[in-house]
């Protein structure tokens, strides 16, 4: 199977890797040295377990960069929440959009590992 961008589904332009779970978040929460179940192998029914820091998928540099801009805006919001500081409504909306990006990326990642990409 030829690699496809986890975001747009096309062959990656200037290929790089998308870390589904941001490295800064993994380090902040202490999950950077852990393994996690990220889904199920649809043929065997076994859990798919990955080192959280190596859970990556191919992406276009532009796609990854575009989503990286959102992530850069979200990090200070997460830090505010961690410090029990109030967040504004627009910050909360951005945080929820970012959660959707992670959720969809994780779901597409499981499809990718099960060789059922964008069908």
mmCIF file of C-alpha atoms in Angstrom:
data_model
loop_
_atom_site.group_PDB
_atom_site.id
_atom_site.type_symbol
_atom_site.label_atom_id
_atom_site.label_comp_id
_atom_site.label_asym_id
_atom_site.label_seq_id
_atom_site.Cartn_x
_atom_site.Cartn_y
_atom_site.Cartn_z
ATOM 1 C CA UNK A 1 0.000 0.000 0.000
ATOM 2 C CA UNK A 2 1.407 3.388 -0.996
ATOM 3 C CA UNK A 3 1.403 5.968 1.789
ATOM 4 C CA UNK A 4 -1.411 8.486 1.863
ATOM 5 C CA UNK A 5 -1.700 11.657 3.884
ATOM 6 C CA UNK A 6 -3.732 10.966 7.023
ATOM 7 C CA UNK A 7 -5.446 14.346 6.525
ATOM 8 C CA UNK A 8 -6.248 14.679 2.807
ATOM 9 C CA UNK A 9 -5.945 11.049 1.641
ATOM 10 C CA UNK A 10 -3.646 11.903 -1.266
ATOM 11 C CA UNK A 11 -0.027 10.790 -1.723
ATOM 12 C CA UNK A 12 1.905 13.066 0.645
ATOM 13 C CA UNK A 13 3.510 16.143 -0.854
ATOM 14 C CA UNK A 14 6.879 16.735 0.817
ATOM 15 C CA UNK A 15 6.046 13.852 3.152
ATOM 16 C CA UNK A 16 6.475 14.205 6.876
ATOM 17 C CA UNK A 17 4.962 12.555 9.950
ATOM 18 C CA UNK A 18 1.869 13.543 11.882
ATOM 19 C CA UNK A 19 2.040 12.779 15.582
ATOM 20 C CA UNK A 20 -1.595 12.049 16.378
ATOM 21 C CA UNK A 21 -0.939 12.816 20.032
ATOM 22 C CA UNK A 22 1.227 15.945 20.266
ATOM 23 C CA UNK A 23 4.612 15.375 21.828
ATOM 24 C CA UNK A 24 4.242 18.413 24.114
ATOM 25 C CA UNK A 25 0.950 17.027 25.473
ATOM 26 C CA UNK A 26 2.416 13.572 26.052
ATOM 27 C CA UNK A 27 5.343 15.092 27.950
ATOM 28 C CA UNK A 28 3.046 17.432 29.918
ATOM 29 C CA UNK A 29 0.867 14.526 31.050
ATOM 30 C CA UNK A 30 3.632 11.979 31.621
ATOM 31 C CA UNK A 31 2.495 9.731 28.769
ATOM 32 C CA UNK A 32 5.645 10.240 26.689
ATOM 33 C CA UNK A 33 7.207 7.003 27.938
ATOM 34 C CA UNK A 34 4.057 4.871 27.902
ATOM 35 C CA UNK A 35 2.310 2.566 25.505
ATOM 36 C CA UNK A 36 -1.360 2.898 24.681
ATOM 37 C CA UNK A 37 -4.063 0.919 22.949
ATOM 38 C CA UNK A 38 -5.015 2.893 19.855
ATOM 39 C CA UNK A 39 -7.578 0.566 18.316
ATOM 40 C CA UNK A 40 -8.280 -2.972 17.180
ATOM 41 C CA UNK A 41 -6.929 -5.135 14.378
ATOM 42 C CA UNK A 42 -10.117 -5.850 12.459
ATOM 43 C CA UNK A 43 -8.938 -9.269 11.248
ATOM 44 C CA UNK A 44 -7.572 -10.677 14.494
ATOM 45 C CA UNK A 45 -9.553 -8.669 17.052
ATOM 46 C CA UNK A 46 -6.326 -7.926 18.934
ATOM 47 C CA UNK A 47 -5.563 -4.539 20.410
ATOM 48 C CA UNK A 48 -3.138 -2.322 18.526
ATOM 49 C CA UNK A 49 -0.621 -1.027 21.056
ATOM 50 C CA UNK A 50 1.896 1.714 20.290
ATOM 51 C CA UNK A 51 4.488 3.720 22.106
ATOM 52 C CA UNK A 52 2.653 7.026 22.369
ATOM 53 C CA UNK A 53 5.630 9.018 21.040
ATOM 54 C CA UNK A 54 5.936 6.858 17.915
ATOM 55 C CA UNK A 55 2.249 6.847 16.962
ATOM 56 C CA UNK A 56 2.653 8.683 13.656
ATOM 57 C CA UNK A 57 1.204 8.625 10.161
ATOM 58 C CA UNK A 58 2.304 10.026 6.811
ATOM 59 C CA UNK A 59 1.109 13.510 6.020
ATOM 60 C CA UNK A 60 1.720 16.311 3.566
ATOM 61 C CA UNK A 61 3.942 19.018 4.960
ATOM 62 C CA UNK A 62 1.229 21.605 4.212
ATOM 63 C CA UNK A 63 -1.585 19.587 5.794
ATOM 64 C CA UNK A 64 0.509 18.971 8.901
ATOM 65 C CA UNK A 65 1.568 22.608 9.047
ATOM 66 C CA UNK A 66 -2.028 23.860 8.740
ATOM 67 C CA UNK A 67 -3.146 21.688 11.642
ATOM 68 C CA UNK A 68 0.038 22.593 13.518
ATOM 69 C CA UNK A 69 -1.087 26.234 13.550
ATOM 70 C CA UNK A 70 -4.235 25.221 15.433
ATOM 71 C CA UNK A 71 -2.186 23.117 17.829
ATOM 72 C CA UNK A 72 0.142 26.048 18.563
ATOM 73 C CA UNK A 73 -2.907 28.106 19.566
ATOM 74 C CA UNK A 74 -4.281 25.285 21.715
ATOM 75 C CA UNK A 75 -1.192 24.611 23.810
ATOM 76 C CA UNK A 76 -1.578 27.828 25.887
ATOM 77 C CA UNK A 77 -5.261 26.994 26.407
ATOM 78 C CA UNK A 78 -4.362 23.544 27.739
ATOM 79 C CA UNK A 79 -1.762 25.163 29.980
ATOM 80 C CA UNK A 80 -4.423 27.577 31.299
ATOM 81 C CA UNK A 81 -6.736 24.683 32.093
ATOM 82 C CA UNK A 82 -3.930 22.801 33.788
ATOM 83 C CA UNK A 83 -3.287 25.875 35.966
ATOM 84 C CA UNK A 84 -7.025 26.260 36.726
ATOM 85 C CA UNK A 85 -7.236 29.553 34.807
ATOM 86 C CA UNK A 86 -10.510 30.467 33.100
ATOM 87 C CA UNK A 87 -10.685 30.231 29.315
ATOM 88 C CA UNK A 88 -12.780 32.401 27.012
ATOM 89 C CA UNK A 89 -15.565 31.027 24.818
ATOM 90 C CA UNK A 90 -13.518 31.371 21.623
ATOM 91 C CA UNK A 91 -10.653 29.470 23.258
ATOM 92 C CA UNK A 92 -13.030 26.696 24.257
ATOM 93 C CA UNK A 93 -14.354 26.457 20.683
ATOM 94 C CA UNK A 94 -10.807 26.176 19.337
ATOM 95 C CA UNK A 95 -9.975 23.513 21.923
ATOM 96 C CA UNK A 96 -13.034 21.484 20.908
ATOM 97 C CA UNK A 97 -12.100 21.812 17.217
ATOM 98 C CA UNK A 98 -8.639 20.521 18.086
ATOM 99 C CA UNK A 99 -10.121 17.583 20.023
ATOM 100 C CA UNK A 100 -12.054 16.721 16.851
ATOM 101 C CA UNK A 101 -8.801 16.807 14.860
ATOM 102 C CA UNK A 102 -7.200 14.347 17.267
ATOM 103 C CA UNK A 103 -10.285 12.107 17.349
ATOM 104 C CA UNK A 104 -10.590 11.981 13.560
ATOM 105 C CA UNK A 105 -6.819 11.497 13.110
ATOM 106 C CA UNK A 106 -6.878 8.581 15.569
ATOM 107 C CA UNK A 107 -9.875 7.044 13.758
ATOM 108 C CA UNK A 108 -8.221 7.464 10.345
ATOM 109 C CA UNK A 109 -5.031 6.002 11.815
ATOM 110 C CA UNK A 110 -6.850 2.801 12.794
ATOM 111 C CA UNK A 111 -8.353 2.606 9.301
ATOM 112 C CA UNK A 112 -4.871 3.151 7.869
ATOM 113 C CA UNK A 113 -3.338 0.365 9.964
ATOM 114 C CA UNK A 114 -6.166 -1.935 8.922
ATOM 115 C CA UNK A 115 -5.424 -1.176 5.256
ATOM 116 C CA UNK A 116 -8.857 0.368 4.784
ATOM 117 C CA UNK A 117 -7.769 3.889 4.026
ATOM 118 C CA UNK A 118 -10.320 6.315 2.601
ATOM 119 C CA UNK A 119 -12.648 3.706 1.140
#
